[in-house]
Coordinates of C-alpha atoms in Angstrom, one line a residue:
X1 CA -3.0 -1.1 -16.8
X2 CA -3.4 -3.8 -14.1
X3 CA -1.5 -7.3 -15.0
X4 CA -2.2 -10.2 -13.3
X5 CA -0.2 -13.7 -13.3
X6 CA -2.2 -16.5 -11.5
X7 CA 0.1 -19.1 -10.6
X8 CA -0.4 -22.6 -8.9
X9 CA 0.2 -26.2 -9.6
X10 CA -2.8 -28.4 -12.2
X11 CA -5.9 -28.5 -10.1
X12 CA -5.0 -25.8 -7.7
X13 CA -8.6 -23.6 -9.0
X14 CA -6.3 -21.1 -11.3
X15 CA -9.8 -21.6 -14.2
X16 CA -12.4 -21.0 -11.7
X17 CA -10.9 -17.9 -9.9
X18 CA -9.9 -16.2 -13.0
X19 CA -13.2 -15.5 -14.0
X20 CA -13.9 -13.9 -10.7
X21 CA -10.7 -11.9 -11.5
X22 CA -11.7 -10.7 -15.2
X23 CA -15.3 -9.6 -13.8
X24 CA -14.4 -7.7 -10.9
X25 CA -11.3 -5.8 -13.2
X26 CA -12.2 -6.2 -16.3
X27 CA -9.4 -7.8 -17.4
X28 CA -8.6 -9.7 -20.9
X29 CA -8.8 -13.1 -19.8
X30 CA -5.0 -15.0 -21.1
X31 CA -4.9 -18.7 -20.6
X32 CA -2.3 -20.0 -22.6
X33 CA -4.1 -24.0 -22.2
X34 CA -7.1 -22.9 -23.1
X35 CA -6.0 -21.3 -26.6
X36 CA -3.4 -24.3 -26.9
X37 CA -6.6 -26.4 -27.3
X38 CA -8.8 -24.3 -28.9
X39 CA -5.7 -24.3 -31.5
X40 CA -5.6 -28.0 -31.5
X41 CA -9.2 -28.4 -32.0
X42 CA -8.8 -26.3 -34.8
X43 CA -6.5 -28.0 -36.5
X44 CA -4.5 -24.7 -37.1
X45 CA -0.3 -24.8 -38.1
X46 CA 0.3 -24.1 -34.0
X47 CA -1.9 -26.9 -32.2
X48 CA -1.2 -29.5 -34.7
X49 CA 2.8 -28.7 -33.2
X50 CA 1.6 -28.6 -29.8
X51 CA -0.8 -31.5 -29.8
X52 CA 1.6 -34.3 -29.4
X53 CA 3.6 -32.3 -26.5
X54 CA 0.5 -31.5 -24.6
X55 CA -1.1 -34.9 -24.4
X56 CA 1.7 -35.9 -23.2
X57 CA 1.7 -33.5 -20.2
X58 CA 4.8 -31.9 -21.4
X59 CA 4.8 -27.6 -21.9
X60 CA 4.6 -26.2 -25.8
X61 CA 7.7 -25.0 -27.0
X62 CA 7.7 -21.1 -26.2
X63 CA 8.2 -20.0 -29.7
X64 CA 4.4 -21.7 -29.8
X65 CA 3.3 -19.5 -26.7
X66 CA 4.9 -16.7 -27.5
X67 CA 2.8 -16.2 -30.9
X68 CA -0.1 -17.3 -29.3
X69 CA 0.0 -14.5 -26.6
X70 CA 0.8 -11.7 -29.0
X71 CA -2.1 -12.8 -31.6
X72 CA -4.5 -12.3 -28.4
X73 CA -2.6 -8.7 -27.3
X74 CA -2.9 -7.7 -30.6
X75 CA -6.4 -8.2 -30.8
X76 CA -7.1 -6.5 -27.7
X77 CA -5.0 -2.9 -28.1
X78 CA -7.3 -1.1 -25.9
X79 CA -7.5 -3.4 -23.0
X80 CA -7.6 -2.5 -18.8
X81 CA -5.6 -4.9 -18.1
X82 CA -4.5 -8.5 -18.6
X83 CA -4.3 -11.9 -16.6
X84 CA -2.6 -14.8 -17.3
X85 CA -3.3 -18.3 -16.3
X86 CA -0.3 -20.3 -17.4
X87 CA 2.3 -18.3 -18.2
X88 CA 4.9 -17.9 -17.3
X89 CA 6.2 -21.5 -16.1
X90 CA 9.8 -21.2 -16.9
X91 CA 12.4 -18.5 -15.7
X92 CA 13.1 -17.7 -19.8
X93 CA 9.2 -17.1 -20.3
X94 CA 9.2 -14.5 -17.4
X95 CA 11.8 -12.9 -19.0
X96 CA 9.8 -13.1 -22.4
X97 CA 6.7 -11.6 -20.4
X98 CA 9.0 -8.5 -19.1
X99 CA 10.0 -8.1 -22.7
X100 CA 6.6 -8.6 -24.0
X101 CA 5.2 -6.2 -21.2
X102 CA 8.1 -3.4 -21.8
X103 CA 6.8 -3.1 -25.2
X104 CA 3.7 -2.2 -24.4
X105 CA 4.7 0.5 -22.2
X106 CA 3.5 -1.5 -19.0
X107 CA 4.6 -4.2 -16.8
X108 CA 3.2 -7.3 -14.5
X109 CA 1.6 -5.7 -11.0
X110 CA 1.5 -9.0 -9.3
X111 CA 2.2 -12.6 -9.3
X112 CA -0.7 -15.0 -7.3
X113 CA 0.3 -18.0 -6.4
X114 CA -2.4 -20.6 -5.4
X115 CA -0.4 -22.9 -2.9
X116 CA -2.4 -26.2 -2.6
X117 CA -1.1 -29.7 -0.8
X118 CA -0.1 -32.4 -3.2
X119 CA -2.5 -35.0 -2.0
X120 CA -5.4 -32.7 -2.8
X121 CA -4.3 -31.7 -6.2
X122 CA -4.6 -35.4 -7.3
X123 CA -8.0 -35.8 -5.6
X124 CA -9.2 -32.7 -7.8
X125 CA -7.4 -34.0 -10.9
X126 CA -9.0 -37.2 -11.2
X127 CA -12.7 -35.7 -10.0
X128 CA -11.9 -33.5 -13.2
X129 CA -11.1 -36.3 -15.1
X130 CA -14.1 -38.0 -14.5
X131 CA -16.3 -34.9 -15.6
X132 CA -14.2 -33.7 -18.5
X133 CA -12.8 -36.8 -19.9
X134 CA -9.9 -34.4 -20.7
X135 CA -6.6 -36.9 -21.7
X136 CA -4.5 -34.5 -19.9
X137 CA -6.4 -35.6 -16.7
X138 CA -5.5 -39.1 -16.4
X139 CA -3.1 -40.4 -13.4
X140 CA -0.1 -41.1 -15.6
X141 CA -0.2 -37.3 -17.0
X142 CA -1.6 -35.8 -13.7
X143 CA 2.1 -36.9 -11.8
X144 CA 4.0 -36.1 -15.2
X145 CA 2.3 -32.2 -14.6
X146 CA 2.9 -32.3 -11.3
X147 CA 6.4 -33.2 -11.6
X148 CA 6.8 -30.5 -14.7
X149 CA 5.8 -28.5 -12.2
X150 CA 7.8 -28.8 -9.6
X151 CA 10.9 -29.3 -11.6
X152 CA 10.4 -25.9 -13.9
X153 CA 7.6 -23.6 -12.9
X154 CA 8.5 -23.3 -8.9
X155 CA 11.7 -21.6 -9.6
X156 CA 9.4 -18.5 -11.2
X157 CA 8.4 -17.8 -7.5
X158 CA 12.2 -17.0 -6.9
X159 CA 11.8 -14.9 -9.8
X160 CA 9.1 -12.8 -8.6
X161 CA 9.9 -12.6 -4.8
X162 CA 12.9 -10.8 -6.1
X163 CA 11.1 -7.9 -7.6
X164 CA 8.9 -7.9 -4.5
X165 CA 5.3 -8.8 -6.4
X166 CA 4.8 -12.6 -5.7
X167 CA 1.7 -13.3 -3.2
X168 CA 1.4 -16.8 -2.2
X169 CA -2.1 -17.2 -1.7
X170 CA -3.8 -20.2 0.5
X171 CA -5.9 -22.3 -2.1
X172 CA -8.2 -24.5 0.0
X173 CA -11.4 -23.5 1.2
X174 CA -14.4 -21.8 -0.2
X175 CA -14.7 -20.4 -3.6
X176 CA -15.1 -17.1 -2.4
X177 CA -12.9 -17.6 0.6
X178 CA -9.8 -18.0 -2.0
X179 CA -11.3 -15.3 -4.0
X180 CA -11.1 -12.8 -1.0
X181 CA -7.1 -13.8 -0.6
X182 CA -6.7 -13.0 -4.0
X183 CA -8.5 -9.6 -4.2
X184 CA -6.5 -8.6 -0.9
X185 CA -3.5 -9.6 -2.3
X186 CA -4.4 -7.4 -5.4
X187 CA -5.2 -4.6 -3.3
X188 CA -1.6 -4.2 -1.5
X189 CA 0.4 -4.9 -4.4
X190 CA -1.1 -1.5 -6.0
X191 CA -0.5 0.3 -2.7
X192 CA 3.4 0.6 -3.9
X193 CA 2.4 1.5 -7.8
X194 CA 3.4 4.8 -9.1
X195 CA 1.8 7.0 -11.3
X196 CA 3.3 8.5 -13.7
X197 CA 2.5 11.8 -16.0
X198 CA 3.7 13.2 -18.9
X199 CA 2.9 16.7 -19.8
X200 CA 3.2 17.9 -23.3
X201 CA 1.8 21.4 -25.0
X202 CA 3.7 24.6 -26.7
X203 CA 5.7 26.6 -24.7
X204 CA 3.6 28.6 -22.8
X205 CA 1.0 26.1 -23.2
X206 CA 0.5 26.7 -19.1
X207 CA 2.2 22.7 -18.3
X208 CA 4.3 24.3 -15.1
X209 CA 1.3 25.8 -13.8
X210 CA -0.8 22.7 -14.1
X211 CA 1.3 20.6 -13.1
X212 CA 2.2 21.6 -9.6
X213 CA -1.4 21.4 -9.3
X214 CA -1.7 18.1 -9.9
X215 CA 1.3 17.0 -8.4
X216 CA -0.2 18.7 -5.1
X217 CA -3.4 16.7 -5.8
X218 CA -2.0 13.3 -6.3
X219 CA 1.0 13.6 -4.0
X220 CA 2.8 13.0 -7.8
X221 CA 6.7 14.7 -7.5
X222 CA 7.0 17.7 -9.9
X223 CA 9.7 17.3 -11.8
X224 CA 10.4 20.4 -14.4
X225 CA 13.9 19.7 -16.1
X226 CA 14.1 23.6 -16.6
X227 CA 13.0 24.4 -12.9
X228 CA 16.0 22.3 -11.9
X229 CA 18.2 23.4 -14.4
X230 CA 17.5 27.3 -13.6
X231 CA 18.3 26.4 -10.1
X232 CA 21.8 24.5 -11.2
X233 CA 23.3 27.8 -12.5
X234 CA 21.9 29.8 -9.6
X235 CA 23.9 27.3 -7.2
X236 CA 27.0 27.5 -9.9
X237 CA 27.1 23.8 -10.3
X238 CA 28.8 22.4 -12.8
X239 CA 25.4 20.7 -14.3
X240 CA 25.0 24.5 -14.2
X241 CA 27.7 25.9 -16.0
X242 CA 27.3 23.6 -18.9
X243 CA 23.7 24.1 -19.1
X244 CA 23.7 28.1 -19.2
X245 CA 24.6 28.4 -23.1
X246 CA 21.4 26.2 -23.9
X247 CA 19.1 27.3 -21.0
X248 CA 19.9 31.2 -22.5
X249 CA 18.4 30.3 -25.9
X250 CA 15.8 27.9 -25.0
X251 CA 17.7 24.8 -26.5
X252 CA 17.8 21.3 -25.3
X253 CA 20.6 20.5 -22.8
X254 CA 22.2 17.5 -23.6
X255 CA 20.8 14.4 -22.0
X256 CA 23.5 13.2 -20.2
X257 CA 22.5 16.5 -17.9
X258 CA 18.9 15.6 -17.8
X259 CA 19.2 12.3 -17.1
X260 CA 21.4 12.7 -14.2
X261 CA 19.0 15.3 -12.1
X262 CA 16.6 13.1 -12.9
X263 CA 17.5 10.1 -11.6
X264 CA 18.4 12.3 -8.4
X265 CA 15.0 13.5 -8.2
X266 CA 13.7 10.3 -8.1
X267 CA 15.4 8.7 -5.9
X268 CA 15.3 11.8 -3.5
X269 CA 11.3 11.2 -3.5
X270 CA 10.7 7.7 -3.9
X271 CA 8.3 7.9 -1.5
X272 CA 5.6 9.8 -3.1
X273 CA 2.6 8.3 -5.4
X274 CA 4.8 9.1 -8.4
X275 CA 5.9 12.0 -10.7
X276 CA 4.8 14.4 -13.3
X277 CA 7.0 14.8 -15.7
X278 CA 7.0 18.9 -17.1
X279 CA 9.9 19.4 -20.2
X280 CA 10.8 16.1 -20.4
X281 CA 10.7 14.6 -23.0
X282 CA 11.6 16.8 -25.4
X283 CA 12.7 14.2 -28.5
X284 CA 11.6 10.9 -29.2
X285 CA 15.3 10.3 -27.7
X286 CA 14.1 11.7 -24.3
X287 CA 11.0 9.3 -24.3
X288 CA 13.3 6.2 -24.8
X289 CA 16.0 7.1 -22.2
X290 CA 12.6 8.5 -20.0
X291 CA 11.2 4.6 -20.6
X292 CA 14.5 3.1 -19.1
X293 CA 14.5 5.1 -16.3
X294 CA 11.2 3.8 -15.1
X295 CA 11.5 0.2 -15.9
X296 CA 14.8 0.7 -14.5
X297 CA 13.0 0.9 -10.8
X298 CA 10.3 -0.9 -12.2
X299 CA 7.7 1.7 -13.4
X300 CA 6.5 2.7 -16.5
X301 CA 4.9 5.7 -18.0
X302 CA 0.9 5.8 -17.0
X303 CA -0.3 8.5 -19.2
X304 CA 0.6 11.8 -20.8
X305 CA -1.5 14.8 -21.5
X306 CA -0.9 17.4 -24.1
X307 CA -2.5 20.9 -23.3
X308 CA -3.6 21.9 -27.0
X309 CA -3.3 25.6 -27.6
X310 CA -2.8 27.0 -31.1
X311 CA 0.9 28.7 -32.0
X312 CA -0.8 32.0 -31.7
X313 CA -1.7 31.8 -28.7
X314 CA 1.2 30.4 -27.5
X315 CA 3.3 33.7 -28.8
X316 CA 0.9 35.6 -27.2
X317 CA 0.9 34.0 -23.7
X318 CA 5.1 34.2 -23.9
X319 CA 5.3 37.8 -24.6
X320 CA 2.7 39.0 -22.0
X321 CA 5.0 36.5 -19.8
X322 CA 8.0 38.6 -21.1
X323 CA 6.4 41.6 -19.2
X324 CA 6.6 40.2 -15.8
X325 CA 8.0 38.8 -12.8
X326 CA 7.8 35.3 -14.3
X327 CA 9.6 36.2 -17.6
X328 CA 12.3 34.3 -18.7
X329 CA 15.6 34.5 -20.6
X330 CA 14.3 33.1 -23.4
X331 CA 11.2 34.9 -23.4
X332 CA 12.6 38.7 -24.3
X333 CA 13.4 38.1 -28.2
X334 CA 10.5 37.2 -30.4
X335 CA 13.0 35.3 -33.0
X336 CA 13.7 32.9 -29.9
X337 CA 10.1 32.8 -28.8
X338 CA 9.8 31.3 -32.9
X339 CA 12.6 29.1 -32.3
X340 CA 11.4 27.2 -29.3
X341 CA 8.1 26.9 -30.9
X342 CA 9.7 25.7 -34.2
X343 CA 11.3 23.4 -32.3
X344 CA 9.0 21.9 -30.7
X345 CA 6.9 21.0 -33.6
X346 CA 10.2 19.6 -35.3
X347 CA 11.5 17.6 -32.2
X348 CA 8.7 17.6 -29.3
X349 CA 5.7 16.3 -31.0
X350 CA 7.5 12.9 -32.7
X351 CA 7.9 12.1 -29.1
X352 CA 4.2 13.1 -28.7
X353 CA 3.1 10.7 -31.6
X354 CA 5.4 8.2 -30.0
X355 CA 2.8 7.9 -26.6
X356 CA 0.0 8.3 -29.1
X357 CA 0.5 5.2 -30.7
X358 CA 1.0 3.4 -27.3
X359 CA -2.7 4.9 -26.7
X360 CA -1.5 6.6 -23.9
X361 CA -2.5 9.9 -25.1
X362 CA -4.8 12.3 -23.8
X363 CA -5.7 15.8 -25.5
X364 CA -6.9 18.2 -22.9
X365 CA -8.3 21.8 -24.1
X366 CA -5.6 24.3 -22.6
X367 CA -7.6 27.8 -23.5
X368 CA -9.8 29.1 -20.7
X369 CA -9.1 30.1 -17.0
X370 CA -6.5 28.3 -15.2
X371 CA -9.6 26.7 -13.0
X372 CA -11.0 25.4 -16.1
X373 CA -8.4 24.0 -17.8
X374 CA -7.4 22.4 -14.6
X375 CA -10.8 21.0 -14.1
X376 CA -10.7 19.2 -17.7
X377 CA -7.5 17.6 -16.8
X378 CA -7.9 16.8 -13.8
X379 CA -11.3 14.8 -14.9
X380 CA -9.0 13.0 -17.4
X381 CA -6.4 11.9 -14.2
X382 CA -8.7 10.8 -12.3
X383 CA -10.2 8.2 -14.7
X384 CA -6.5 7.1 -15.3
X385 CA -5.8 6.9 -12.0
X386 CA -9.4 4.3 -11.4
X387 CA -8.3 2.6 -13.9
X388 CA -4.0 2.2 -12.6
X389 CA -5.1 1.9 -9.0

């Protein structure tokens, strides 16, 4: 999902380049001004409460914005992306944007900051003023918004420049001129983005095999919480020796052990285009500590794929595995083979439903050759990777 913030002072062309921005994209199109006074012409409970505040120049109280922006999420679940024009202008509402982001499983890419000289943003103001006969437009309010400006929405840069995803962009010149900084700027702010994949399916389902595939494909890091495991209590760690009991049985280590390899893998390849994720999550547990993680180094999950096979066939796969080099421990008792996939019906698909209700789910076929089941998924990727990058 791409996210847009356009930022820049009354006047500085935020209206006029945002369309550009929601055709080229396909973006849901957020202006927080815009709804204010379609609310206000309305008459509705919010714009009668934000009617005196805006004519005055002032900013509506961000309980006000807040509901405003949700009632327009809401009514787009399935959207590509979103920009905002207007919001955030304080420090608190970038924070309520994180929060509001983080719970849709995604964050802001980039903040776009039209930087245009004082002198000229009055000029433009009163022109506008002339043609709209807007109140807010008049020289009184235009220096009030300017200062309101100044005073509270220019320390949101700071804000931004931390997390390394504020552009300032050049606003004079041409239309299309402007429109050209902004696209670049869009362009090298997803150059950094990672994608991220979760694959879910029965044990046996053929996830490991798939997804060193992709990960190849993408230049995505495979991380398989059993691969790194099995190799903990080859090297005699102590990870290693407290993960042998479970990894025997094919339980669920304990988090704490997941979590920490993890977070070492990650940071070990934070160079690549992101990671696939292969036995992890297992709970709905798993998928909130595997949330924090990401937003942690600002990231998120992009998508997650379950290769559907049926329960037979998933007992089959794991006993013909049983017979070769590949076996594992866990793979050599049938009443284990049962367990695992008992469990993961209990435990595994909650956290399944848990991406499905974020729409984030993908069910990919998982009987056929190797070839073709790789085929069908990676189809899938590749449209979620269009649409992420």
């Amino acid at each position: 999902m791409l996210n847009i913030a356009l930022f820049g002072p009354p006047g500085a062309g935020k209206g006029t380049q945002s369309k550009m921005l929601i055709e080229k994209y396909n973006l849901t199109y957020i202006s927080t001004g815009d709804i204010l006074r379609e609310e206000i012409a309305e008459g509705t409970e919010l714009g009668l409460k934000a009617k005196t505040v805006i004519e005055k120049g002032g900013l509506a109280s961000d309980e006000i914005i807040v509901q405003i922006i949700e009632q327009k999420i809401k009514r787009n679940p399935y959207a590509n992306g979103f920009l905002f024009d207007g919001f955030p202008r304080t420090i608190v509402q970038a924070y309520i944007l994180e929060g509001m982001l983080f719970k849709m499983n995604t964050r802001l890419t980039c903040m776009l900051s039209l930087e245009v000289p004082k002198d000229e943003l009055v000029k433009r103001l009163r022109e506008r003023g002339k043609v709209s006969g807007r109140k807010d437009d008049n020289e009184e309010v235009i220096q009030n918004r300017l200062r309101e400006y100044d005073q509270k929405t220019i320390p949101v840069a700071s804000f931004y420049k931390d997390k390394h995803i504020y552009y300032g962009i050049e606003g004079r010149g041409s239309v299309d001129d402007v429109f050209q900084r902004l696209d670049d700027a869009i362009k090298r702010s997803l150059e950094d983005r990672w994608v991220n994949i979760i694959l879910f399916g029965y044990p046996g389902a053929g996830k490991g095999t798939q997804a060193k595939k992709v990960a190849e494909q993408y230049n995505l890091h495979y991380i398989s919480t059993g691969k790194i495991l099995r190799q903990e209590i080859r090297d005699n760690t102590d990870i290693g020796k407290l993960a042998k009991p479970y990894m025997e049985k094919g339980a669920i280590v304990p988090d704490e052990y997941a979590i920490k390899l993890i977070e070492r893998k990650m940071e070990e390849h934070h160079k690549a285009n992101g990671f696939i994720f292969k036995g992890f999550p297992r709970t709905m547990v798993q998928a909130y500590i595997l949330d924090g993680m990401l937003h942690k180094v600002g990231s998120t999950v992009t998508s997650v794929f379950e290769l559907k096979i049926t329960a037979t066939e998933a007992v089959k796969r794991l006993v013909d595995r049983s017979k070769t080099e590949r076996r594992r421990p866990y793979d050599m008792q049938i009443e284990t083979i049962i367990s695992r996939l008992e469990e993961y019906e209990q435990r595994t698909l909650k956290a399944k439903e848990f991406y499905d209700k974020k729409h984030l789910l993908h069910v990919i076929d998982g009987i056929g050759s190797e070839d073709n089941v790789q085929e069908r998924l990676k189809n899938e990727i590749d449209k979620v990777v269009q649409q992420t990058l």
